[in-house]
mmCIF file of C-alpha atoms and ligand atoms in Angstrom:
data_model
loop_
_atom_site.group_PDB
_atom_site.id
_atom_site.type_symbol
_atom_site.label_atom_id
_atom_site.label_comp_id
_atom_site.label_asym_id
_atom_site.label_seq_id
_atom_site.Cartn_x
_atom_site.Cartn_y
_atom_site.Cartn_z
ATOM 1 C CA MET A 1372 0.078 0.073 0.088
ATOM 2 C CA ILE A 1373 1.347 3.419 -0.970
ATOM 3 C CA PRO A 1374 -0.452 6.413 0.672
ATOM 4 C CA TYR A 1375 -1.116 9.614 -1.186
ATOM 5 C CA PHE A 1376 0.733 11.733 1.696
ATOM 6 C CA ASP A 1377 2.421 10.429 4.676
ATOM 7 C CA TYR A 1378 5.097 12.639 6.498
ATOM 8 C CA ARG A 1379 6.370 9.828 8.760
ATOM 9 C CA GLN A 1380 9.180 8.649 6.388
ATOM 10 C CA GLN A 1381 10.171 12.144 6.114
ATOM 11 C CA LEU A 1382 10.060 12.555 9.983
ATOM 12 C CA LYS A 1383 12.378 9.524 10.661
ATOM 13 C CA PRO A 1384 15.941 11.129 10.205
ATOM 14 C CA ILE A 1385 14.931 14.326 11.762
ATOM 15 C CA ARG A 1386 12.770 13.042 14.571
ATOM 16 C CA GLY A 1387 15.709 13.641 17.299
ATOM 17 C CA GLU A 1388 16.096 17.407 15.949
ATOM 18 C CA VAL A 1389 12.218 18.159 15.957
ATOM 19 C CA LEU A 1390 11.850 16.556 19.423
ATOM 20 C CA HIS A 1391 14.913 18.607 20.676
ATOM 21 C CA ALA A 1392 13.499 21.911 19.203
ATOM 22 C CA VAL A 1393 10.321 21.215 20.958
ATOM 23 C CA ALA A 1394 11.810 20.614 24.465
ATOM 24 C CA ARG A 1395 13.986 23.875 23.712
ATOM 25 C CA VAL A 1396 10.777 25.889 23.703
ATOM 26 C CA LEU A 1397 9.071 24.008 26.677
ATOM 27 C CA ASP A 1398 12.198 24.677 28.603
ATOM 28 C CA SER A 1399 12.404 28.408 27.351
ATOM 29 C CA GLY A 1400 9.372 29.836 29.357
ATOM 30 C CA ALA A 1401 8.310 31.362 26.319
ATOM 31 C CA LEU A 1402 5.473 29.805 24.314
ATOM 32 C CA VAL A 1403 4.222 32.697 22.181
ATOM 33 C CA LEU A 1404 5.635 35.420 20.059
ATOM 34 C CA GLY A 1405 9.215 34.667 21.341
ATOM 35 C CA PRO A 1406 12.852 34.064 19.599
ATOM 36 C CA GLU A 1407 11.767 31.132 17.723
ATOM 37 C CA ILE A 1408 9.026 33.039 15.551
ATOM 38 C CA GLU A 1409 11.728 35.967 15.125
ATOM 39 C CA GLY A 1410 14.397 33.425 14.293
ATOM 40 C CA PHE A 1411 12.090 31.921 11.490
ATOM 41 C CA GLU A 1412 10.699 34.922 10.164
ATOM 42 C CA SER A 1413 14.385 36.337 9.315
ATOM 43 C CA GLU A 1414 15.374 32.879 8.019
ATOM 44 C CA MET A 1415 12.427 32.963 5.605
ATOM 45 C CA ALA A 1416 12.950 36.536 4.778
ATOM 46 C CA GLN A 1417 16.864 35.781 3.829
ATOM 47 C CA ILE A 1418 15.511 32.943 1.535
ATOM 48 C CA LEU A 1419 12.788 35.132 -0.321
ATOM 49 C CA GLY A 1420 15.151 38.347 -0.635
ATOM 50 C CA PRO A 1421 15.383 41.553 1.028
ATOM 51 C CA GLY A 1422 12.141 41.955 2.975
ATOM 52 C CA PHE A 1423 9.950 41.152 5.991
ATOM 53 C CA GLY A 1424 8.264 37.901 7.246
ATOM 54 C CA VAL A 1425 5.457 37.507 9.473
ATOM 55 C CA GLY A 1426 4.644 34.170 11.163
ATOM 56 C CA LEU A 1427 0.921 33.299 11.231
ATOM 57 C CA ALA A 1428 -1.518 30.744 12.463
ATOM 58 C CA SER A 1429 -2.371 29.326 8.892
ATOM 59 C CA GLY A 1430 -2.262 29.854 5.097
ATOM 60 C CA THR A 1431 -5.891 31.003 5.216
ATOM 61 C CA GLY A 1432 -5.145 33.202 8.034
ATOM 62 C CA ALA A 1433 -2.388 34.860 5.874
ATOM 63 C CA LEU A 1434 -4.420 35.664 3.047
ATOM 64 C CA GLU A 1435 -7.132 36.849 5.280
ATOM 65 C CA LEU A 1436 -5.016 39.093 7.567
ATOM 66 C CA GLY A 1437 -2.733 40.222 4.356
ATOM 67 C CA MET A 1438 -6.184 41.639 2.617
ATOM 68 C CA ARG A 1439 -7.335 43.336 5.880
ATOM 69 C CA ALA A 1440 -3.756 44.936 6.304
ATOM 70 C CA LEU A 1441 -3.945 46.021 2.518
ATOM 71 C CA GLY A 1442 -7.320 47.481 3.393
ATOM 72 C CA VAL A 1443 -9.095 45.056 1.130
ATOM 73 C CA GLY A 1444 -12.755 44.728 2.292
ATOM 74 C CA ARG A 1445 -16.483 45.302 1.822
ATOM 75 C CA GLY A 1446 -17.498 46.618 -1.601
ATOM 76 C CA ASP A 1447 -13.931 45.540 -3.127
ATOM 77 C CA GLU A 1448 -13.528 43.049 -5.846
ATOM 78 C CA VAL A 1449 -10.870 40.352 -5.696
ATOM 79 C CA ILE A 1450 -10.052 38.686 -8.827
ATOM 80 C CA THR A 1451 -8.912 34.890 -8.647
ATOM 81 C CA VAL A 1452 -9.379 31.596 -10.440
ATOM 82 C CA PRO A 1453 -12.093 29.002 -9.934
ATOM 83 C CA ASN A 1454 -9.749 26.049 -9.910
ATOM 84 C CA THR A 1455 -7.800 26.918 -6.640
ATOM 85 C CA ALA A 1456 -8.325 25.502 -3.135
ATOM 86 C CA VAL A 1457 -11.471 26.755 -1.368
ATOM 87 C CA PRO A 1458 -9.354 28.624 1.324
ATOM 88 C CA THR A 1459 -8.063 31.182 -1.503
ATOM 89 C CA VAL A 1460 -11.983 32.229 -1.558
ATOM 90 C CA ALA A 1461 -12.754 31.715 1.780
ATOM 91 C CA ALA A 1462 -10.528 34.479 2.759
ATOM 92 C CA ILE A 1463 -11.872 36.967 0.172
ATOM 93 C CA ARG A 1464 -15.305 36.202 1.818
ATOM 94 C CA SER A 1465 -13.941 36.545 5.259
ATOM 95 C CA VAL A 1466 -12.874 40.193 4.582
ATOM 96 C CA GLY A 1467 -16.037 40.804 3.268
ATOM 97 C CA ALA A 1468 -15.040 41.454 -0.484
ATOM 98 C CA ARG A 1469 -16.199 39.933 -3.851
ATOM 99 C CA PRO A 1470 -14.569 37.148 -5.445
ATOM 100 C CA VAL A 1471 -14.590 37.606 -9.164
ATOM 101 C CA PHE A 1472 -13.300 34.482 -11.075
ATOM 102 C CA VAL A 1473 -11.374 34.304 -14.482
ATOM 103 C CA ASP A 1474 -10.815 31.233 -16.084
ATOM 104 C CA VAL A 1475 -7.285 29.767 -16.527
ATOM 105 C CA GLU A 1476 -5.187 28.982 -19.887
ATOM 106 C CA PRO A 1477 -5.723 25.520 -21.404
ATOM 107 C CA ALA A 1478 -1.875 24.765 -21.543
ATOM 108 C CA SER A 1479 -0.988 25.682 -18.121
ATOM 109 C CA LEU A 1480 -4.196 25.726 -15.962
ATOM 110 C CA LEU A 1481 -2.980 28.892 -14.591
ATOM 111 C CA MET A 1482 -4.894 32.203 -14.664
ATOM 112 C CA ASP A 1483 -5.727 33.589 -18.046
ATOM 113 C CA ARG A 1484 -4.158 36.925 -18.798
ATOM 114 C CA ALA A 1485 -6.822 37.946 -21.139
ATOM 115 C CA GLY A 1486 -9.605 36.830 -18.694
ATOM 116 C CA LEU A 1487 -7.668 38.852 -16.124
ATOM 117 C CA GLU A 1488 -7.870 42.058 -18.376
ATOM 118 C CA LYS A 1489 -11.491 41.584 -18.935
ATOM 119 C CA ALA A 1490 -12.327 40.970 -15.248
ATOM 120 C CA LEU A 1491 -10.535 44.222 -14.252
ATOM 121 C CA SER A 1492 -13.203 46.863 -13.093
ATOM 122 C CA PRO A 1493 -13.087 50.175 -10.951
ATOM 123 C CA ARG A 1494 -13.857 48.132 -7.955
ATOM 124 C CA THR A 1495 -11.063 45.418 -8.431
ATOM 125 C CA LYS A 1496 -8.808 45.973 -5.231
ATOM 126 C CA ALA A 1497 -6.619 43.047 -5.574
ATOM 127 C CA VAL A 1498 -5.738 40.057 -7.754
ATOM 128 C CA ILE A 1499 -4.965 37.146 -5.716
ATOM 129 C CA GLY A 1500 -2.694 34.769 -8.204
ATOM 130 C CA VAL A 1501 -2.196 31.221 -7.411
ATOM 131 C CA HIS A 1502 1.036 29.334 -8.219
ATOM 132 C CA LEU A 1503 -1.232 26.211 -8.692
ATOM 133 C CA PHE A 1504 0.506 22.829 -8.149
ATOM 134 C CA GLY A 1505 3.607 24.736 -7.676
ATOM 135 C CA HIS A 1506 3.743 25.827 -11.072
ATOM 136 C CA ALA A 1507 4.952 29.574 -11.411
ATOM 137 C CA LEU A 1508 2.529 31.884 -12.818
ATOM 138 C CA PRO A 1509 3.399 34.337 -15.936
ATOM 139 C CA VAL A 1510 4.224 36.992 -12.994
ATOM 140 C CA ASP A 1511 5.686 39.480 -15.584
ATOM 141 C CA GLU A 1512 2.563 39.359 -17.641
ATOM 142 C CA ILE A 1513 0.350 39.860 -14.697
ATOM 143 C CA LEU A 1514 2.251 42.483 -13.352
ATOM 144 C CA SER A 1515 2.304 44.453 -16.747
ATOM 145 C CA CYS A 1516 -1.569 43.915 -17.101
ATOM 146 C CA LEU A 1517 -1.912 45.549 -13.774
ATOM 147 C CA SER A 1518 0.671 48.217 -14.080
ATOM 148 C CA GLY A 1519 -0.358 51.915 -13.723
ATOM 149 C CA ARG A 1520 -3.596 50.860 -11.702
ATOM 150 C CA LYS A 1521 -4.099 51.013 -8.036
ATOM 151 C CA ILE A 1522 -4.436 47.009 -7.751
ATOM 152 C CA PHE A 1523 -2.506 44.968 -5.315
ATOM 153 C CA PHE A 1524 -1.082 41.919 -6.615
ATOM 154 C CA ILE A 1525 -1.189 39.108 -3.814
ATOM 155 C CA GLU A 1526 0.860 35.798 -4.318
ATOM 156 C CA ASP A 1527 -0.773 32.701 -3.151
ATOM 157 C CA CYS A 1528 2.256 30.761 -2.451
ATOM 158 C CA ALA A 1529 0.696 28.057 -0.347
ATOM 159 C CA GLN A 1530 1.813 25.359 -3.426
ATOM 160 C CA GLY A 1531 4.676 27.652 -4.648
ATOM 161 C CA PHE A 1532 7.348 27.589 -1.766
ATOM 162 C CA GLY A 1533 10.617 26.424 -3.406
ATOM 163 C CA GLY A 1534 9.814 27.405 -6.889
ATOM 164 C CA SER A 1535 11.123 30.132 -9.010
ATOM 165 C CA TYR A 1536 10.382 32.282 -11.764
ATOM 166 C CA GLN A 1537 13.385 34.033 -13.968
ATOM 167 C CA GLY A 1538 15.566 33.140 -11.147
ATOM 168 C CA LYS A 1539 13.698 34.813 -8.460
ATOM 169 C CA PRO A 1540 11.849 32.768 -5.758
ATOM 170 C CA LEU A 1541 7.913 32.572 -5.744
ATOM 171 C CA GLY A 1542 6.597 35.046 -3.244
ATOM 172 C CA SER A 1543 9.174 37.711 -4.121
ATOM 173 C CA PHE A 1544 6.927 39.436 -6.916
ATOM 174 C CA GLY A 1545 3.647 40.544 -5.205
ATOM 175 C CA ASP A 1546 2.819 43.382 -3.045
ATOM 176 C CA LEU A 1547 2.271 40.607 -0.542
ATOM 177 C CA ALA A 1548 2.875 36.826 -0.624
ATOM 178 C CA CYS A 1549 0.936 34.353 1.404
ATOM 179 C CA PHE A 1550 2.355 30.834 2.694
ATOM 180 C CA SER A 1551 0.841 27.820 4.177
ATOM 181 C CA PHE A 1552 2.766 25.400 6.425
ATOM 182 C CA TYR A 1553 -0.058 22.721 6.507
ATOM 183 C CA PRO A 1554 1.587 19.324 6.645
ATOM 184 C CA THR A 1555 1.242 18.367 2.998
ATOM 185 C CA LYS A 1556 2.736 21.774 1.736
ATOM 186 C CA ASN A 1557 6.620 21.562 0.878
ATOM 187 C CA LEU A 1558 7.353 23.025 4.192
ATOM 188 C CA GLY A 1559 5.155 21.140 6.293
ATOM 189 C CA ALA A 1560 4.477 21.502 10.026
ATOM 190 C CA TYR A 1561 2.723 19.117 12.243
ATOM 191 C CA GLY A 1562 -0.204 21.107 12.597
ATOM 192 C CA ASP A 1563 -1.394 24.569 11.208
ATOM 193 C CA ALA A 1564 0.900 27.375 10.352
ATOM 194 C CA GLY A 1565 1.128 30.117 7.827
ATOM 195 C CA PHE A 1566 3.263 33.004 6.914
ATOM 196 C CA CYS A 1567 3.015 36.352 5.135
ATOM 197 C CA TYR A 1568 6.247 38.224 3.049
ATOM 198 C CA SER A 1569 6.460 41.781 1.746
ATOM 199 C CA ARG A 1570 9.169 44.023 1.038
ATOM 200 C CA ASP A 1571 6.878 46.844 2.530
ATOM 201 C CA ALA A 1572 8.154 47.345 6.203
ATOM 202 C CA ASP A 1573 4.816 49.286 7.061
ATOM 203 C CA LEU A 1574 2.742 46.476 5.726
ATOM 204 C CA ALA A 1575 4.807 43.850 7.782
ATOM 205 C CA GLU A 1576 4.350 46.031 10.970
ATOM 206 C CA ARG A 1577 0.545 46.210 10.612
ATOM 207 C CA LEU A 1578 0.418 42.374 10.073
ATOM 208 C CA ARG A 1579 2.400 42.000 13.278
ATOM 209 C CA CYS A 1580 0.048 44.012 15.037
ATOM 210 C CA MET A 1581 -3.160 42.703 13.401
ATOM 211 C CA ARG A 1582 -2.021 39.096 14.268
ATOM 212 C CA MET A 1583 -2.265 40.102 17.803
ATOM 213 C CA TYR A 1584 -5.605 41.640 18.535
ATOM 214 C CA GLY A 1585 -4.263 44.990 17.033
ATOM 215 C CA MET A 1586 -1.634 45.400 19.875
ATOM 216 C CA LYS A 1587 1.894 46.411 19.842
ATOM 217 C CA GLY A 1588 2.929 44.217 22.584
ATOM 218 C CA ASP A 1589 1.569 46.997 24.832
ATOM 219 C CA GLY A 1590 -1.968 45.857 25.843
ATOM 220 C CA TYR A 1591 -3.382 48.846 23.831
ATOM 221 C CA ALA A 1592 -5.445 47.991 20.498
ATOM 222 C CA HIS A 1593 -4.091 50.319 17.837
ATOM 223 C CA MET A 1594 -6.151 48.816 15.019
ATOM 224 C CA ASP A 1595 -8.640 45.926 14.497
ATOM 225 C CA GLY A 1596 -6.933 42.696 14.936
ATOM 226 C CA VAL A 1597 -7.638 38.999 15.204
ATOM 227 C CA ASN A 1598 -5.495 36.138 16.892
ATOM 228 C CA CYS A 1599 -3.498 34.413 14.106
ATOM 229 C CA ARG A 1600 -0.031 34.217 15.476
ATOM 230 C CA MET A 1601 2.087 31.060 14.855
ATOM 231 C CA ASP A 1602 3.072 29.706 18.049
ATOM 232 C CA GLU A 1603 6.658 29.183 19.364
ATOM 233 C CA ILE A 1604 6.587 25.211 19.194
ATOM 234 C CA HIS A 1605 5.590 25.482 15.316
ATOM 235 C CA ALA A 1606 8.277 28.000 14.586
ATOM 236 C CA ALA A 1607 10.925 26.105 16.424
ATOM 237 C CA ILE A 1608 9.687 22.834 14.404
ATOM 238 C CA LEU A 1609 9.601 24.790 11.017
ATOM 239 C CA ARG A 1610 13.176 25.939 11.625
ATOM 240 C CA VAL A 1611 14.347 22.431 11.813
ATOM 241 C CA LYS A 1612 12.573 21.617 8.626
ATOM 242 C CA LEU A 1613 13.817 24.514 6.864
ATOM 243 C CA ALA A 1614 17.452 23.264 7.417
ATOM 244 C CA HIS A 1615 16.405 20.345 5.574
ATOM 245 C CA PHE A 1616 14.156 22.165 3.113
ATOM 246 C CA ALA A 1617 16.706 22.272 0.192
ATOM 247 C CA ALA A 1618 17.541 18.352 0.440
ATOM 248 C CA ASP A 1619 13.707 18.017 0.577
ATOM 249 C CA GLN A 1620 13.263 19.800 -2.835
ATOM 250 C CA ARG A 1621 16.043 17.745 -4.298
ATOM 251 C CA GLU A 1622 14.141 14.828 -3.428
ATOM 252 C CA ARG A 1623 10.815 16.118 -4.929
ATOM 253 C CA CYS A 1624 12.572 16.885 -7.966
ATOM 254 C CA GLU A 1625 13.952 13.577 -8.259
ATOM 255 C CA LEU A 1626 10.853 11.857 -7.981
ATOM 256 C CA ALA A 1627 9.228 14.010 -10.349
ATOM 257 C CA ALA A 1628 11.760 13.243 -12.896
ATOM 258 C CA CYS A 1629 11.312 9.403 -12.125
ATOM 259 C CA TYR A 1630 7.597 9.858 -13.038
ATOM 260 C CA ASN A 1631 8.692 11.908 -16.126
ATOM 261 C CA ALA A 1632 10.953 9.193 -17.308
ATOM 262 C CA VAL A 1633 8.332 6.344 -17.124
ATOM 263 C CA LEU A 1634 5.580 7.927 -18.293
ATOM 264 C CA ALA A 1635 7.188 9.585 -21.387
ATOM 265 C CA GLU A 1636 5.337 8.775 -24.284
ATOM 266 C CA CYS A 1637 2.405 7.541 -22.439
ATOM 267 C CA PRO A 1638 -0.812 7.556 -24.488
ATOM 268 C CA PHE A 1639 -3.758 9.573 -23.490
ATOM 269 C CA LEU A 1640 -1.617 11.725 -20.943
ATOM 270 C CA GLN A 1641 -0.741 15.355 -20.768
ATOM 271 C CA TRP A 1642 0.842 17.487 -18.261
ATOM 272 C CA PRO A 1643 0.102 21.178 -17.309
ATOM 273 C CA GLN A 1644 2.822 23.116 -19.178
ATOM 274 C CA ARG A 1645 5.129 25.412 -17.204
ATOM 275 C CA GLN A 1646 6.129 28.750 -18.014
ATOM 276 C CA ALA A 1647 9.270 29.240 -19.796
ATOM 277 C CA GLY A 1648 12.282 30.452 -17.431
ATOM 278 C CA SER A 1649 10.363 29.049 -14.291
ATOM 279 C CA GLN A 1650 11.326 26.136 -11.639
ATOM 280 C CA PRO A 1651 8.201 24.435 -10.216
ATOM 281 C CA SER A 1652 8.322 23.679 -6.451
ATOM 282 C CA HIS A 1653 7.337 19.996 -7.334
ATOM 283 C CA HIS A 1654 4.253 20.360 -4.848
ATOM 284 C CA LEU A 1655 2.188 18.176 -6.821
ATOM 285 C CA TYR A 1656 2.780 15.716 -9.776
ATOM 286 C CA VAL A 1657 -0.155 16.597 -11.833
ATOM 287 C CA VAL A 1658 -1.221 14.794 -14.945
ATOM 288 C CA LYS A 1659 -4.273 14.952 -17.200
ATOM 289 C CA THR A 1660 -6.141 12.074 -19.039
ATOM 290 C CA GLU A 1661 -9.737 11.571 -20.374
ATOM 291 C CA HIS A 1662 -9.654 8.081 -19.226
ATOM 292 C CA ARG A 1663 -9.061 9.433 -15.462
ATOM 293 C CA ASP A 1664 -11.750 6.905 -14.139
ATOM 294 C CA ARG A 1665 -9.768 3.860 -15.435
ATOM 295 C CA VAL A 1666 -6.606 4.966 -14.048
ATOM 296 C CA CYS A 1667 -8.169 5.825 -10.591
ATOM 297 C CA GLN A 1668 -9.641 2.333 -10.709
ATOM 298 C CA ALA A 1669 -6.305 0.806 -11.680
ATOM 299 C CA LEU A 1670 -4.345 2.733 -8.758
ATOM 300 C CA GLN A 1671 -7.249 1.899 -6.169
ATOM 301 C CA GLU A 1672 -7.000 -1.931 -7.017
ATOM 302 C CA LYS A 1673 -3.271 -1.800 -6.165
ATOM 303 C CA GLN A 1674 -3.941 0.352 -3.033
ATOM 304 C CA MET A 1675 -1.860 3.188 -4.517
ATOM 305 C CA GLY A 1676 -3.031 6.462 -3.414
ATOM 306 C CA PHE A 1677 -4.041 9.853 -5.630
ATOM 307 C CA GLY A 1678 -5.416 13.125 -5.317
ATOM 308 C CA ILE A 1679 -7.491 15.316 -7.422
ATOM 309 C CA HIS A 1680 -6.537 19.241 -7.272
ATOM 310 C CA TYR A 1681 -9.434 19.802 -7.256
ATOM 311 C CA PRO A 1682 -12.458 17.907 -8.569
ATOM 312 C CA ILE A 1683 -15.144 20.771 -8.386
ATOM 313 C CA PRO A 1684 -14.712 24.284 -9.603
ATOM 314 C CA LEU A 1685 -15.239 26.793 -6.889
ATOM 315 C CA HIS A 1686 -17.697 28.769 -8.583
ATOM 316 C CA VAL A 1687 -20.383 25.887 -8.637
ATOM 317 C CA MET A 1688 -20.063 25.177 -4.856
ATOM 318 C CA THR A 1689 -23.051 25.713 -2.728
ATOM 319 C CA ALA A 1690 -21.148 28.491 -0.681
ATOM 320 C CA PHE A 1691 -20.586 30.560 -3.478
ATOM 321 C CA THR A 1692 -23.724 30.211 -5.441
ATOM 322 C CA ASP A 1693 -24.775 34.000 -4.644
ATOM 323 C CA LEU A 1694 -22.128 35.350 -6.804
ATOM 324 C CA GLY A 1695 -24.362 34.241 -9.542
ATOM 325 C CA TYR A 1696 -21.891 31.928 -11.819
ATOM 326 C CA ARG A 1697 -23.107 28.976 -13.370
ATOM 327 C CA GLU A 1698 -21.850 25.710 -14.808
ATOM 328 C CA GLY A 1699 -20.328 26.691 -18.222
ATOM 329 C CA ASP A 1700 -19.018 29.840 -17.199
ATOM 330 C CA PHE A 1701 -15.527 28.801 -17.049
ATOM 331 C CA PRO A 1702 -15.136 26.139 -19.582
ATOM 332 C CA VAL A 1703 -11.442 25.547 -19.318
ATOM 333 C CA ALA A 1704 -11.211 24.923 -15.362
ATOM 334 C CA GLU A 1705 -14.397 22.851 -15.471
ATOM 335 C CA ALA A 1706 -13.081 20.606 -18.315
ATOM 336 C CA ALA A 1707 -9.549 20.077 -16.310
ATOM 337 C CA ALA A 1708 -11.550 19.602 -13.230
ATOM 338 C CA LYS A 1709 -12.782 16.231 -14.870
ATOM 339 C CA GLN A 1710 -9.237 14.994 -16.016
ATOM 340 C CA ILE A 1711 -6.525 16.091 -13.840
ATOM 341 C CA LEU A 1712 -4.908 13.434 -11.404
ATOM 342 C CA SER A 1713 -2.366 14.082 -8.744
ATOM 343 C CA LEU A 1714 0.031 11.389 -8.070
ATOM 344 C CA PRO A 1715 2.001 10.850 -4.782
ATOM 345 C CA LEU A 1716 5.036 13.076 -4.379
ATOM 346 C CA TYR A 1717 6.705 13.888 -0.902
ATOM 347 C CA PRO A 1718 10.150 13.424 0.495
ATOM 348 C CA GLY A 1719 10.260 9.875 1.974
ATOM 349 C CA LEU A 1720 8.297 8.150 -0.818
ATOM 350 C CA ALA A 1721 10.725 5.735 -2.301
ATOM 351 C CA MET A 1722 11.964 5.657 -6.094
ATOM 352 C CA ARG A 1723 10.686 2.286 -6.544
ATOM 353 C CA GLU A 1724 7.224 3.307 -5.208
ATOM 354 C CA VAL A 1725 6.913 5.925 -7.656
ATOM 355 C CA GLN A 1726 8.001 3.425 -10.474
ATOM 356 C CA ALA A 1727 5.420 1.354 -9.492
ATOM 357 C CA ILE A 1728 2.733 3.993 -9.582
ATOM 358 C CA ALA A 1729 3.912 5.319 -12.879
ATOM 359 C CA GLU A 1730 3.781 1.815 -14.404
ATOM 360 C CA THR A 1731 0.303 1.273 -13.344
ATOM 361 C CA VAL A 1732 -0.725 4.299 -14.805
ATOM 362 C CA ARG A 1733 1.312 3.734 -18.062
ATOM 363 C CA SER A 1734 -0.023 0.041 -18.369
ATOM 364 C CA THR A 1735 -3.853 0.986 -17.973
ATOM 365 C CA LEU A 1736 -3.550 3.833 -20.641
ATOM 366 C CA GLU A 1737 -1.539 1.553 -22.865
ATOM 367 C CA GLY A 1738 -4.265 -0.978 -22.564
ATOM 368 C CA ILE A 1739 -6.742 1.264 -23.836
ATOM 369 C CA GLY A 1740 -7.280 0.484 -27.649
HETATM 370 C C1 PLP B 1466 -3.360 24.852 1.541
HETATM 371 C C2 PLP B 1466 -3.686 26.281 0.519
HETATM 372 C C3 PLP B 1466 -4.196 27.086 1.328
HETATM 373 C C4 PLP B 1466 -4.590 27.231 2.705
HETATM 374 O O1 PLP B 1466 -3.546 27.076 3.805
HETATM 375 P P1 PLP B 1466 -3.964 26.780 5.128
HETATM 376 O O2 PLP B 1466 -2.849 26.577 5.882
HETATM 377 O O3 PLP B 1466 -4.364 25.174 5.181
HETATM 378 O O4 PLP B 1466 -5.101 27.437 5.457
HETATM 379 C C5 PLP B 1466 -4.660 28.472 0.462
HETATM 380 N N1 PLP B 1466 -4.279 28.323 -0.879
HETATM 381 C C6 PLP B 1466 -3.752 27.248 -1.666
HETATM 382 C C7 PLP B 1466 -3.736 27.389 -2.879
HETATM 383 C C8 PLP B 1466 -3.563 26.200 -0.828
HETATM 384 O O5 PLP B 1466 -3.020 24.868 -1.549
#
């Protein structure tokens, strides 16, 4: 049996370090907003370029607080895609703004630039670009589309951490970038954690204040706030994981290359295309096939895990029907949702397991005449 995701193999070699980090926090007497979160924030900011990091409680919290800190709220429109994870849009709703969807490009399944241009309105306050699957958006095209307008570009980097575009890390392009350290993400915690990154010191300062009830460590509310901080135990664990991140990324890359080698020339199989000059984060290994049901059945029979990211586009979900969209509004995203399939990809997965999964996919599709 090969699970779709399992962190335990990856944990084995670092277990001692992780437990040591937890003990260090427990013995320190500081459990919330202490030296570990500060250390983690500056280590992350060093990776992402000159800028400022803010440790938060989740990726959704990062998107929500980020928008609040930028002044996005009631009456504003926020443009994003219908094939992202629910939390991208849950966050837009939670600040009281209106999500506006644009379809994706057929080749990449990422935000369509022409669709974006058409969706812009005087009420557009922000665009949330999603580096879906860990594939980089065509950032320069999106930025040139927004240039000269007062519209914030927010990168949803929940799946993109570790990827790059034109040599620069994903997350370093927008007015703000939001990260998730949910266990399945490339930098995974053992529970919930998230992060905002920005080059704007004032914005980072507002986020620091807002994550703690609007206070500046003085018991006085300077602005509206919530409780959305990362705790010290998680910051300490994430510092351990960050030290192993480059090795984990190499492992993801090798596993993806193994899939590519076995699946090359496989009939009825396509891949979402990447932008020229980009490096994916290898968050998900996504393929597309019109015979998805047959492939899923074959994988299930061999107890091999798989995922679908995501099976139902957001604009047809019950929570968002009041927006007035209907089935057929975003044909590319809708068609892709019926064909995409994510194969297991995580550090600790064995090369022979990847080979076995890829061979199952290949022989199933080759058997279709
Ligand atoms: C995981 C994810 C989020 C939410 O992150 P949480 O930490 O689970 O709140 C947001 N956007 C995308 C694209 C994601 O994949």
